[in-house]
């Protein structure tokens, strides 16, 4: 995900910016750039690819100056390229901006600015900010930034410089992290603590809706409305490795906790302000093309495949189009029946999985339209698909996929609703009901995360076993498949996930005294059936952990231990019920002393067949 560094002081800012950006490399990025106020004015240098490319450019043409901003970009709006890299400037080149996050109303702002004569050179939402600030500037950069922020909707962190006030660096935070580092005769901004840790351990952590004015001599904190704030300095005593994980013990835990943000970012601009419609501008299919879809194939590997299983339920229930799921490594060898009326959806966090890419190519060879759901803009899958829905989960570093999976679920919800509204298979009220529930998911995830200790206790019991079972029905079955994969992957405990009604056809023979069974029962219409299956395993001595929806008092009567997730629309339960299963795997792995982030034998991206 993007990284921000800024500096004002007496040293060479270019070097400090580059060193700070290097500390943010672990977040992932595909281009980088810096802007420095030099004796020749505000100058920018940017390069696609690794920081080494930018360093080499700066080696040939250094930017000497003592105030600057730098950025590593992880592409969202527009492909990775020099021109789309930050910092972005206005037409006069007097204002420069680095930005993390998304400006949701950037298209409307851009049209307004174009009408006033502004010329845009990039595909990014960020470029709008530099133009907007320039258009509002009247001799006071703080006021111009405040006025610009009032016009912008979305989530963002900003670093802003202007040649007109070359001693001032302005920082803004709105739902995207930003910290201020305080030194002696020098001050810093950073999207993460590691960026500045080499220079200072004294920081102000900006809260949402706050901004700061940095000069060599000090830092003024204020609200976006201009009211000054006084705050204690926070002394960071983490080492650099802990700082990279934002204080979490592992990347996996950090990524589990990033899910509320990933949900918000993935929904973001795609939910119309009216709350009654989904807007998927990235899907280029015309209504006629959508109406001509006869069937859907969802193809992926591992966790992404499991997201696709939920996707099947979502698309079939909302859009009433028949869906088949395929493991990508099997797809092209089974001579699938693909016609020009088949929509093939490939799902891949990395966008580089060899089997998924091969399936995509096979689908295209057979004349199907291919829609990709991926987390990486500019990946092979994104480049080769006809339409791409990007999941804005940010880079996922732990091998075990968590926030990418749940963002893929959000993408399927958006797609299912979009197809339904185009086909008219659901009325506006039904669509609005799902959208309203979607918007509430991030807070509900936060409520589950707040109960992590309860899950940890269950995980510690489970960690002492070598075998266990997961059961569920309907969409819960898709979720327990993912829960079981996660547990196997990082705890190395053998587990099997079963459609609860299928146990008695063989697997019940494996149930013996004390074996843990995790039963997921969130679906009201299937609850009684699942309870019958729970009783079958209980009668044979299983110790059952039940996960159910809050408000259902019946589960506690039939299982040994319960965990409730907040109630939501029946189709959306996977986006909540998977969270305790992720935490369960994490804590079980921890209890077993495993390397949580790098499980044995596995790679993050599988680029071989
Ligand atoms: O990058 P992709 O989504 O294509 O990766 C697919 C699988 O390799 C991946 O989901 C894998 O199963 C995860 N490590 C599971 O946590």
Coordinates of C-alpha atoms and ligand atoms in Angstrom, one line a residue:
X1 CA 0.0 0.0 0.0
X2 CA 1.1 3.6 -0.6
X3 CA 3.7 5.2 1.8
X4 CA 4.2 8.9 2.6
X5 CA 7.3 10.6 4.0
X6 CA 7.9 14.3 4.4
X7 CA 10.8 16.4 5.8
X8 CA 11.5 20.0 6.8
X9 CA 14.8 20.8 8.4
X10 CA 18.4 21.6 7.6
X11 CA 19.6 18.4 6.1
X12 CA 19.5 17.2 2.5
X13 CA 15.8 16.2 2.3
X14 CA 16.2 13.9 -0.8
X15 CA 18.3 11.4 1.2
X16 CA 16.0 11.5 4.2
X17 CA 13.0 10.9 1.9
X18 CA 14.6 8.0 0.1
X19 CA 15.7 6.4 3.4
X20 CA 12.2 6.8 4.8
X21 CA 10.6 5.3 1.7
X22 CA 13.0 2.3 2.0
X23 CA 11.6 1.6 5.4
X24 CA 8.1 1.5 3.9
X25 CA 9.0 -1.0 1.1
X26 CA 7.6 -3.9 3.1
X27 CA 4.1 -2.4 2.4
X28 CA 4.5 -3.1 -1.3
X29 CA 4.5 -0.5 -4.1
X30 CA 5.0 -0.2 -7.8
X31 CA 6.4 3.3 -8.3
X32 CA 8.0 6.1 -6.2
X33 CA 8.7 9.8 -6.3
X34 CA 9.8 12.8 -4.4
X35 CA 9.2 16.6 -4.6
X36 CA 11.9 19.0 -3.1
X37 CA 12.0 22.7 -2.9
X38 CA 15.3 23.6 -4.6
X39 CA 17.0 26.9 -5.5
X40 CA 15.2 26.5 -8.9
X41 CA 11.8 26.1 -7.2
X42 CA 9.7 23.0 -6.5
X43 CA 11.0 20.1 -8.5
X44 CA 9.7 16.5 -8.8
X45 CA 11.4 13.2 -9.7
X46 CA 9.4 10.0 -10.2
X47 CA 10.0 6.5 -11.5
X48 CA 7.9 3.4 -12.1
X49 CA 9.2 0.2 -10.4
X50 CA 11.6 -0.2 -7.5
X51 CA 13.1 2.7 -5.4
X52 CA 16.4 1.9 -7.1
X53 CA 15.0 3.3 -10.3
X54 CA 14.2 6.6 -8.5
X55 CA 17.6 6.6 -6.8
X56 CA 19.3 6.2 -10.2
X57 CA 17.3 9.2 -11.6
X58 CA 18.2 11.3 -8.6
X59 CA 21.8 10.2 -9.0
X60 CA 21.8 11.8 -12.5
X61 CA 19.8 14.8 -11.5
X62 CA 19.8 15.4 -7.7
X63 CA 17.2 17.6 -6.0
X64 CA 19.0 19.7 -3.4
X65 CA 16.9 21.2 -0.8
X66 CA 15.9 21.0 2.9
X67 CA 12.1 20.5 2.5
X68 CA 10.4 17.7 0.6
X69 CA 7.8 15.0 0.3
X70 CA 8.1 11.5 -0.9
X71 CA 5.8 8.6 -1.8
X72 CA 5.7 5.0 -2.7
X73 CA 2.6 4.2 -4.8
X74 CA 0.6 1.0 -4.9
X75 CA -1.6 1.5 -8.0
X76 CA -5.3 2.0 -7.5
X77 CA -6.6 4.7 -9.9
X78 CA -4.5 4.1 -13.1
X79 CA -1.7 1.7 -13.9
X80 CA 1.8 1.8 -12.4
X81 CA 3.7 4.4 -14.5
X82 CA 6.0 7.4 -14.1
X83 CA 3.1 9.8 -14.8
X84 CA 0.7 8.2 -12.3
X85 CA 3.3 8.2 -9.6
X86 CA 3.2 10.8 -6.8
X87 CA 3.9 13.6 -6.0
X88 CA 1.4 15.2 -8.3
X89 CA 1.5 18.9 -9.1
X90 CA -0.9 21.5 -10.6
X91 CA -0.5 23.2 -14.0
X92 CA 1.7 25.9 -12.5
X93 CA 4.0 23.3 -10.9
X94 CA 3.9 25.4 -7.7
X95 CA 1.9 23.0 -5.6
X96 CA 2.9 19.4 -4.9
X97 CA 0.9 16.6 -3.2
X98 CA 1.5 13.1 -1.9
X99 CA -1.6 11.1 -1.0
X100 CA -2.7 7.8 0.5
X101 CA -6.3 6.7 0.2
X102 CA -9.1 7.4 -2.2
X103 CA -10.9 10.6 -3.2
X104 CA -14.4 9.3 -3.9
X105 CA -15.7 12.3 -5.7
X106 CA -12.6 12.9 -7.8
X107 CA -14.4 12.6 -11.1
X108 CA -16.9 15.4 -10.3
X109 CA -14.0 17.6 -9.0
X110 CA -11.9 16.9 -12.1
X111 CA -14.8 17.8 -14.4
X112 CA -15.3 21.0 -12.5
X113 CA -11.6 21.9 -12.7
X114 CA -11.3 21.0 -16.4
X115 CA -14.2 23.4 -17.1
X116 CA -12.1 26.1 -15.4
X117 CA -9.1 25.3 -17.7
X118 CA -7.1 22.9 -15.6
X119 CA -5.2 20.3 -17.7
X120 CA -4.7 16.8 -16.2
X121 CA -1.9 14.5 -17.1
X122 CA -2.5 11.4 -15.0
X123 CA -5.3 8.9 -14.5
X124 CA -5.1 9.3 -10.7
X125 CA -7.5 10.8 -8.2
X126 CA -4.6 12.4 -6.4
X127 CA -3.8 14.9 -9.2
X128 CA -7.2 16.5 -8.5
X129 CA -6.0 17.5 -5.1
X130 CA -3.0 19.5 -6.3
X131 CA -5.2 21.3 -8.8
X132 CA -7.9 21.9 -6.3
X133 CA -5.5 23.4 -3.7
X134 CA -3.9 25.6 -6.4
X135 CA -7.4 26.9 -7.4
X136 CA -8.3 27.8 -3.8
X137 CA -4.9 29.3 -2.9
X138 CA -5.0 32.9 -1.8
X139 CA -1.7 33.4 0.0
X140 CA -2.2 30.9 2.9
X141 CA -1.4 27.2 2.2
X142 CA -3.1 26.0 5.4
X143 CA -6.4 27.7 4.5
X144 CA -6.2 26.5 0.9
X145 CA -5.7 22.9 2.1
X146 CA -8.6 23.3 4.6
X147 CA -10.8 24.6 1.8
X148 CA -9.8 21.8 -0.5
X149 CA -10.5 19.1 2.1
X150 CA -14.0 20.5 2.6
X151 CA -14.6 19.7 -1.0
X152 CA -13.3 16.1 -1.0
X153 CA -15.0 13.0 0.1
X154 CA -13.3 9.7 0.9
X155 CA -10.4 8.5 3.1
X156 CA -7.0 10.1 2.8
X157 CA -3.7 11.2 4.2
X158 CA -1.9 14.1 2.5
X159 CA 1.4 15.8 2.5
X160 CA 1.4 19.2 0.7
X161 CA 4.1 21.7 -0.4
X162 CA 3.9 25.0 -2.2
X163 CA 6.7 27.0 -3.7
X164 CA 4.9 30.2 -2.5
X165 CA 5.6 29.3 1.2
X166 CA 8.7 27.2 0.9
X167 CA 9.2 26.7 4.7
X168 CA 5.9 25.0 5.3
X169 CA 4.9 21.4 5.0
X170 CA 1.1 20.7 5.6
X171 CA -0.2 17.3 6.6
X172 CA -3.8 16.0 6.8
X173 CA -5.4 12.8 8.1
X174 CA -8.9 11.6 7.3
X175 CA -9.3 7.8 7.9
X176 CA -5.8 7.0 6.5
X177 CA -3.0 7.0 9.0
X178 CA -0.4 9.8 9.3
X179 CA 2.1 10.6 12.0
X180 CA 4.3 13.6 12.7
X181 CA 7.9 13.0 13.9
X182 CA 9.3 15.8 16.0
X183 CA 13.1 16.4 15.9
X184 CA 15.4 19.3 16.8
X185 CA 15.3 21.9 14.1
X186 CA 13.7 19.4 11.9
X187 CA 10.3 17.7 11.6
X188 CA 8.8 14.8 9.6
X189 CA 5.6 13.2 8.4
X190 CA 5.1 9.5 7.7
X191 CA 2.3 7.2 6.9
X192 CA 3.9 4.7 9.3
X193 CA 6.3 5.0 12.2
X194 CA 9.2 3.0 10.5
X195 CA 9.6 5.8 7.9
X196 CA 10.9 8.2 10.6
X197 CA 12.2 6.0 13.3
X198 CA 15.8 6.5 12.3
X199 CA 15.6 10.2 13.0
X200 CA 13.2 10.6 15.9
X201 CA 11.2 8.6 18.4
X202 CA 9.0 11.5 19.4
X203 CA 5.7 11.5 17.4
X204 CA 2.3 13.0 17.3
X205 CA -0.3 10.6 16.1
X206 CA -2.9 12.5 14.1
X207 CA -6.5 11.5 14.6
X208 CA -9.1 11.5 11.9
X209 CA -10.1 15.1 10.9
X210 CA -6.8 16.6 12.1
X211 CA -4.0 18.3 10.2
X212 CA -0.6 19.8 11.0
X213 CA 1.6 22.6 9.9
X214 CA 5.3 21.7 10.1
X215 CA 8.2 24.2 9.8
X216 CA 11.8 23.8 10.9
X217 CA 11.0 25.4 14.2
X218 CA 7.9 23.5 15.2
X219 CA 4.7 21.7 14.6
X220 CA 1.2 23.1 15.0
X221 CA -1.7 20.6 15.3
X222 CA -5.2 21.7 14.4
X223 CA -8.6 20.4 13.3
X224 CA -9.5 20.6 9.6
X225 CA -11.6 23.6 10.7
X226 CA -8.5 25.3 12.0
X227 CA -9.0 25.0 15.8
X228 CA -5.6 24.4 17.4
X229 CA -5.0 21.2 19.4
X230 CA -2.6 20.5 22.1
X231 CA -1.3 17.0 22.5
X232 CA 1.3 15.0 24.4
X233 CA 4.2 13.6 22.4
X234 CA 4.2 9.8 22.1
X235 CA 7.5 8.2 22.6
X236 CA 8.0 5.2 20.4
X237 CA 10.0 2.4 22.0
X238 CA 9.4 -0.3 19.3
X239 CA 12.2 -1.6 17.2
X240 CA 11.9 -1.3 13.5
X241 CA 10.5 -4.8 12.9
X242 CA 7.7 -4.2 15.4
X243 CA 7.0 -0.8 13.9
X244 CA 6.6 -2.4 10.4
X245 CA 3.8 -4.5 11.9
X246 CA 2.3 -1.4 13.5
X247 CA 2.8 -2.9 16.9
X248 CA 1.2 -6.3 16.1
X249 CA 3.2 -9.4 16.7
X250 CA 2.7 -10.7 13.1
X251 CA 1.6 -9.4 9.7
X252 CA -1.3 -11.9 9.8
X253 CA -2.7 -10.4 12.9
X254 CA -2.2 -6.9 11.5
X255 CA -3.9 -7.9 8.3
X256 CA -6.8 -9.4 10.2
X257 CA -7.2 -6.1 12.0
X258 CA -7.0 -4.2 8.8
X259 CA -10.2 -5.8 7.5
X260 CA -12.7 -3.1 8.5
X261 CA -10.6 -0.6 6.5
X262 CA -10.3 -3.1 3.6
X263 CA -14.1 -3.4 3.6
X264 CA -14.6 0.3 3.6
X265 CA -12.0 0.9 0.8
X266 CA -13.4 -1.9 -1.4
X267 CA -16.9 -0.6 -1.1
X268 CA -15.9 3.1 -1.2
X269 CA -17.0 4.8 -4.4
X270 CA -18.8 1.8 -5.6
X271 CA -21.8 2.5 -3.4
X272 CA -23.9 5.3 -4.8
X273 CA -24.5 8.1 -2.4
X274 CA -28.2 7.4 -2.5
X275 CA -27.5 4.0 -0.8
X276 CA -29.7 2.3 -3.3
X277 CA -27.4 1.4 -6.2
X278 CA -24.0 -0.1 -6.9
X279 CA -21.7 1.7 -9.4
X280 CA -19.2 -0.5 -11.1
X281 CA -17.6 1.7 -13.7
X282 CA -14.7 -0.8 -14.1
X283 CA -17.1 -3.4 -15.5
X284 CA -17.3 -2.5 -19.2
X285 CA -20.1 -4.9 -20.1
X286 CA -23.2 -3.1 -21.6
X287 CA -26.6 -4.0 -20.2
X288 CA -27.2 -6.1 -23.4
X289 CA -24.0 -8.0 -22.8
X290 CA -25.0 -8.6 -19.2
X291 CA -28.4 -9.8 -20.3
X292 CA -26.8 -12.2 -22.7
X293 CA -24.8 -14.1 -19.9
X294 CA -26.2 -17.6 -19.8
X295 CA -23.8 -19.0 -17.1
X296 CA -20.9 -18.0 -14.9
X297 CA -17.7 -20.0 -14.2
X298 CA -15.7 -18.8 -11.1
X299 CA -12.1 -20.1 -11.3
X300 CA -9.4 -19.6 -8.6
X301 CA -7.0 -21.4 -6.2
X302 CA -6.9 -21.9 -2.5
X303 CA -8.5 -19.1 -0.4
X304 CA -9.6 -17.3 -3.6
X305 CA -11.4 -20.4 -4.7
X306 CA -13.3 -20.4 -1.3
X307 CA -14.3 -16.7 -1.9
X308 CA -15.6 -17.9 -5.3
X309 CA -17.8 -20.5 -3.5
X310 CA -19.5 -17.7 -1.6
X311 CA -19.6 -15.7 -4.9
X312 CA -21.7 -18.6 -6.4
X313 CA -24.4 -18.3 -3.7
X314 CA -24.4 -14.5 -4.0
X315 CA -24.7 -14.4 -7.8
X316 CA -27.2 -17.2 -8.0
X317 CA -29.4 -15.7 -5.3
X318 CA -29.2 -12.1 -6.4
X319 CA -28.9 -12.3 -10.2
X320 CA -30.4 -15.8 -10.8
X321 CA -27.6 -16.8 -13.2
X322 CA -26.3 -20.4 -12.8
X323 CA -22.7 -20.5 -11.5
X324 CA -20.1 -23.3 -11.5
X325 CA -16.9 -23.2 -9.4
X326 CA -13.6 -24.6 -10.5
X327 CA -10.2 -25.1 -9.0
X328 CA -8.0 -23.3 -11.5
X329 CA -5.5 -26.2 -11.8
X330 CA -8.4 -28.5 -12.9
X331 CA -10.3 -26.1 -15.1
X332 CA -8.5 -26.2 -18.4
X333 CA -7.9 -30.0 -18.3
X334 CA -11.6 -30.9 -18.0
X335 CA -12.6 -29.3 -21.3
X336 CA -15.1 -27.0 -19.7
X337 CA -18.1 -26.0 -21.8
X338 CA -17.3 -22.3 -22.4
X339 CA -19.3 -20.3 -24.9
X340 CA -19.4 -16.6 -25.7
X341 CA -22.4 -16.4 -23.3
X342 CA -20.2 -17.6 -20.5
X343 CA -18.8 -15.0 -18.1
X344 CA -15.6 -16.4 -16.5
X345 CA -14.7 -14.8 -13.2
X346 CA -11.1 -15.4 -12.1
X347 CA -10.2 -14.5 -8.5
X348 CA -6.6 -13.9 -7.4
X349 CA -5.1 -11.8 -4.7
X350 CA -1.7 -11.6 -6.3
X351 CA -2.9 -11.7 -9.9
X352 CA 0.1 -13.8 -10.7
X353 CA -1.0 -17.4 -9.8
X354 CA 0.1 -19.6 -12.7
X355 CA -3.0 -21.9 -12.7
X356 CA -5.4 -19.0 -12.5
X357 CA -3.7 -17.2 -15.3
X358 CA -3.7 -20.3 -17.4
X359 CA -7.5 -20.7 -16.7
X360 CA -8.0 -17.1 -17.8
X361 CA -6.2 -17.7 -21.1
X362 CA -8.2 -20.9 -21.7
X363 CA -11.4 -19.0 -21.1
X364 CA -10.4 -16.2 -23.5
X365 CA -9.3 -18.8 -26.1
X366 CA -12.8 -20.2 -26.0
X367 CA -14.4 -16.8 -26.5
X368 CA -15.6 -16.1 -23.0
X369 CA -15.5 -12.6 -21.5
X370 CA -13.3 -12.7 -18.4
X371 CA -13.8 -10.6 -15.3
X372 CA -11.0 -10.6 -12.8
X373 CA -11.2 -9.9 -9.1
X374 CA -7.7 -9.1 -7.9
X375 CA -5.8 -7.1 -5.3
X376 CA -3.0 -6.0 -7.6
X377 CA -3.5 -3.4 -10.2
X378 CA -1.2 -4.1 -13.2
X379 CA -0.8 -7.8 -12.3
X380 CA -0.8 -10.3 -15.2
X381 CA -4.4 -11.3 -14.4
X382 CA -5.5 -7.6 -14.3
X383 CA -3.8 -6.9 -17.6
X384 CA -5.2 -9.9 -19.5
X385 CA -8.8 -9.8 -18.2
X386 CA -11.6 -7.8 -20.0
X387 CA -12.9 -6.3 -16.8
X388 CA -11.2 -5.9 -13.5
X389 CA -12.7 -5.3 -10.0
X390 CA -9.8 -4.3 -7.8
X391 CA -10.1 -5.3 -4.1
X392 CA -8.6 -2.4 -2.2
X393 CA -7.2 -4.5 0.7
X394 CA -3.7 -3.2 0.3
X395 CA -0.7 -5.5 0.1
X396 CA -1.0 -8.8 2.0
X397 CA 2.3 -9.9 3.4
X398 CA 1.4 -12.9 5.5
X399 CA 1.2 -16.1 3.4
X400 CA -2.2 -16.9 5.0
X401 CA -4.7 -14.8 3.2
X402 CA -7.2 -13.0 5.4
X403 CA -8.0 -9.4 4.3
X404 CA -7.7 -10.3 0.6
X405 CA -10.3 -13.1 1.1
X406 CA -12.8 -10.9 2.8
X407 CA -12.3 -8.1 0.2
X408 CA -13.0 -10.7 -2.5
X409 CA -16.3 -11.4 -0.7
X410 CA -17.1 -7.7 -0.8
X411 CA -16.3 -7.6 -4.5
X412 CA -18.7 -10.5 -5.1
X413 CA -21.4 -8.7 -3.1
X414 CA -21.0 -5.6 -5.2
X415 CA -20.9 -7.6 -8.4
X416 CA -24.0 -9.7 -7.5
X417 CA -25.9 -6.5 -6.7
X418 CA -24.7 -4.9 -9.9
X419 CA -25.9 -7.8 -12.0
X420 CA -29.2 -8.0 -10.2
X421 CA -29.9 -4.3 -10.6
X422 CA -29.0 -4.5 -14.3
X423 CA -31.1 -7.6 -14.9
X424 CA -33.9 -6.5 -12.7
X425 CA -33.9 -9.7 -10.7
X426 CA -34.2 -7.8 -7.4
X427 CA -36.2 -4.8 -6.8
X428 CA -34.7 -1.5 -5.6
X429 CA -35.8 -2.0 -2.0
X430 CA -34.2 -5.5 -1.8
X431 CA -30.9 -4.0 -3.2
X432 CA -31.0 -1.1 -0.8
X433 CA -31.5 -3.5 2.1
X434 CA -28.3 -5.5 1.2
X435 CA -26.4 -2.2 0.7
X436 CA -27.5 -0.9 4.1
X437 CA -26.2 -4.1 5.7
X438 CA -23.0 -4.0 3.7
X439 CA -22.2 -0.6 5.1
X440 CA -22.5 -1.8 8.6
X441 CA -20.0 -4.7 8.2
X442 CA -16.8 -2.8 9.1
X443 CA -18.2 -1.9 12.5
X444 CA -19.4 -5.4 13.1
X445 CA -16.0 -6.8 12.2
X446 CA -14.5 -4.4 14.8
X447 CA -16.9 -5.8 17.4
X448 CA -15.7 -9.3 16.6
X449 CA -12.1 -8.3 16.8
X450 CA -12.7 -6.8 20.2
X451 CA -13.5 -10.3 21.4
X452 CA -10.2 -11.9 20.2
X453 CA -9.4 -13.1 23.7
X454 CA -12.4 -15.5 23.7
X455 CA -11.2 -17.0 20.4
X456 CA -7.7 -17.2 21.8
X457 CA -8.9 -19.4 24.7
X458 CA -10.7 -21.7 22.3
X459 CA -7.6 -21.8 20.0
X460 CA -5.4 -22.9 22.9
X461 CA -7.7 -25.8 23.5
X462 CA -7.7 -26.8 19.9
X463 CA -4.0 -26.5 19.5
X464 CA -3.5 -29.6 21.7
X465 CA -5.4 -31.8 19.2
X466 CA -4.0 -33.3 15.9
X467 CA -7.4 -33.7 14.1
X468 CA -10.6 -31.8 14.0
X469 CA -13.7 -31.1 11.9
X470 CA -15.5 -28.1 10.7
X471 CA -19.2 -28.4 9.7
X472 CA -21.7 -26.0 8.1
X473 CA -24.6 -25.9 5.7
X474 CA -25.3 -23.6 2.7
X475 CA -23.0 -20.6 2.6
X476 CA -21.6 -21.7 6.0
X477 CA -20.1 -24.7 4.3
X478 CA -18.1 -22.4 2.0
X479 CA -16.9 -20.5 5.0
X480 CA -15.8 -23.6 7.0
X481 CA -13.8 -24.8 4.0
X482 CA -11.8 -21.6 4.3
X483 CA -11.6 -21.9 8.1
X484 CA -10.2 -25.4 7.7
X485 CA -7.6 -24.4 5.0
X486 CA -6.5 -21.5 7.2
X487 CA -6.0 -23.8 10.2
X488 CA -4.1 -26.4 8.2
X489 CA -1.9 -23.8 6.6
X490 CA -0.5 -22.2 9.6
X491 CA -1.1 -24.5 12.6
X492 CA -0.4 -27.8 10.8
X493 CA -3.4 -29.4 12.5
X494 CA -5.2 -31.8 10.3
X495 CA -8.8 -30.7 9.8
X496 CA -11.6 -31.5 7.4
X497 CA -14.5 -29.3 6.5
X498 CA -17.8 -31.0 5.8
X499 CA -21.2 -30.1 4.6
X500 CA -22.9 -30.9 7.9
X501 CA -25.5 -33.2 6.3
X502 CA -22.8 -35.2 4.6
X503 CA -21.0 -36.4 7.7
X504 CA -23.3 -39.4 8.2
X505 CA -22.3 -40.7 4.8
X506 CA -18.9 -41.9 6.0
X507 CA -17.0 -39.3 8.0
X508 CA -19.0 -39.8 11.1
X509 CA -16.9 -43.0 11.6
X510 CA -14.0 -40.7 12.6
X511 CA -15.8 -38.9 15.4
X512 CA -14.6 -40.1 18.7
X513 CA -14.5 -39.0 22.3
X514 CA -13.2 -35.5 22.8
X515 CA -12.5 -34.6 19.1
X516 CA -13.1 -30.9 18.4
X517 CA -15.9 -30.0 15.9
X518 CA -16.4 -26.4 14.9
X519 CA -20.0 -25.9 13.8
X520 CA -21.0 -22.8 11.9
X521 CA -24.7 -22.1 11.9
X522 CA -25.6 -18.6 10.8
X523 CA -28.3 -19.4 8.4
X524 CA -31.8 -19.2 10.0
X525 CA -33.5 -21.5 7.4
X526 CA -30.9 -24.2 7.9
X527 CA -30.4 -23.8 11.6
X528 CA -32.6 -26.8 12.8
X529 CA -30.9 -29.0 10.2
X530 CA -27.4 -28.1 11.4
X531 CA -28.5 -28.6 15.0
X532 CA -29.5 -32.2 14.1
X533 CA -26.0 -32.7 12.7
X534 CA -24.4 -31.2 15.8
X535 CA -26.4 -33.7 17.9
X536 CA -25.0 -36.6 15.7
X537 CA -21.4 -35.6 16.6
X538 CA -22.2 -34.8 20.2
X539 CA -23.8 -38.3 20.6
X540 CA -20.4 -39.8 19.6
X541 CA -18.4 -37.7 22.1
X542 CA -17.3 -34.7 20.0
X543 CA -16.6 -31.4 21.8
X544 CA -18.5 -28.8 19.8
X545 CA -17.6 -25.1 19.4
X546 CA -20.6 -23.4 17.9
X547 CA -20.5 -20.1 16.0
X548 CA -23.9 -18.5 15.5
X549 CA -25.6 -15.2 15.0
X550 CA -26.2 -12.9 18.0
X551 CA -29.8 -13.2 19.2
X552 CA -30.0 -16.9 18.6
X553 CA -30.3 -18.5 22.1
X554 CA -30.7 -22.0 20.9
X555 CA -27.1 -22.8 19.9
X556 CA -25.8 -22.5 23.5
X557 CA -28.2 -25.3 24.4
X558 CA -26.7 -27.9 22.1
X559 CA -23.0 -27.2 22.0
X560 CA -20.1 -27.1 24.5
X561 CA -18.9 -23.5 23.8
X562 CA -20.3 -20.7 21.7
X563 CA -19.2 -17.6 19.9
X564 CA -21.7 -15.1 18.5
X565 CA -21.1 -12.9 15.5
X566 CA -23.3 -9.8 14.9
X567 CA -26.5 -10.4 13.0
X568 CA -26.6 -9.3 9.3
X569 CA -28.3 -10.1 6.0
X570 CA -28.1 -13.9 5.4
X571 CA -25.9 -13.5 2.3
X572 CA -23.4 -11.3 4.1
X573 CA -22.7 -13.6 7.1
X574 CA -19.4 -15.0 5.6
X575 CA -17.9 -11.6 5.9
X576 CA -18.3 -11.8 9.6
X577 CA -18.2 -15.5 10.5
X578 CA -14.8 -16.0 8.9
X579 CA -13.2 -13.6 11.3
X580 CA -13.3 -15.8 14.4
X581 CA -12.0 -18.7 12.2
X582 CA -9.0 -16.5 11.0
X583 CA -8.3 -15.7 14.7
X584 CA -8.7 -19.3 15.7
X585 CA -6.0 -20.3 13.2
X586 CA -3.7 -17.5 14.2
X587 CA -3.9 -18.3 17.9
X588 CA -3.6 -22.0 17.3
X589 CA -0.5 -21.5 15.2
X590 CA 0.9 -19.2 17.9
X591 CA 0.2 -21.8 20.6
X592 CA 2.1 -24.4 18.6
X593 CA 5.1 -22.1 18.3
X594 CA 4.9 -22.0 14.4
X595 CA 6.2 -19.3 12.1
X596 CA 2.7 -17.7 11.6
X597 CA 3.6 -15.4 8.7
X598 CA 5.7 -17.9 6.8
X599 CA 4.3 -21.4 7.2
X600 CA 6.5 -24.3 6.1
X601 CA 6.4 -25.4 2.4
X602 CA 4.3 -22.5 1.2
X603 CA 4.8 -19.4 -0.9
X604 CA 2.7 -16.2 -1.0
X605 CA 2.4 -16.3 -4.7
X606 CA 2.4 -19.6 -6.6
X607 CA 3.7 -18.8 -10.1
X608 CA 4.4 -22.4 -11.1
X609 CA 1.8 -24.9 -12.3
Ligands
LIG1 O1 -2.8 -14.9 -5.2 P1 -3.9 -15.9 -5.3 O2 -5.2 -15.4 -4.6 O3 -4.2 -16.3 -6.7 O4 -3.4 -17.1 -4.5 C1 -4.2 -18.3 -4.4 C2 -3.8 -19.2 -3.3 O5 -2.5 -19.6 -3.6 C3 -3.9 -18.6 -2.0 O6 -5.2 -18.1 -1.7 C4 -3.5 -19.6 -0.8 O7 -4.5 -20.6 -0.8 C5 -3.4 -18.8 0.5 N1 -2.0 -19.0 1.0 C6 -4.3 -19.3 1.5 O8 -4.2 -18.5 2.7

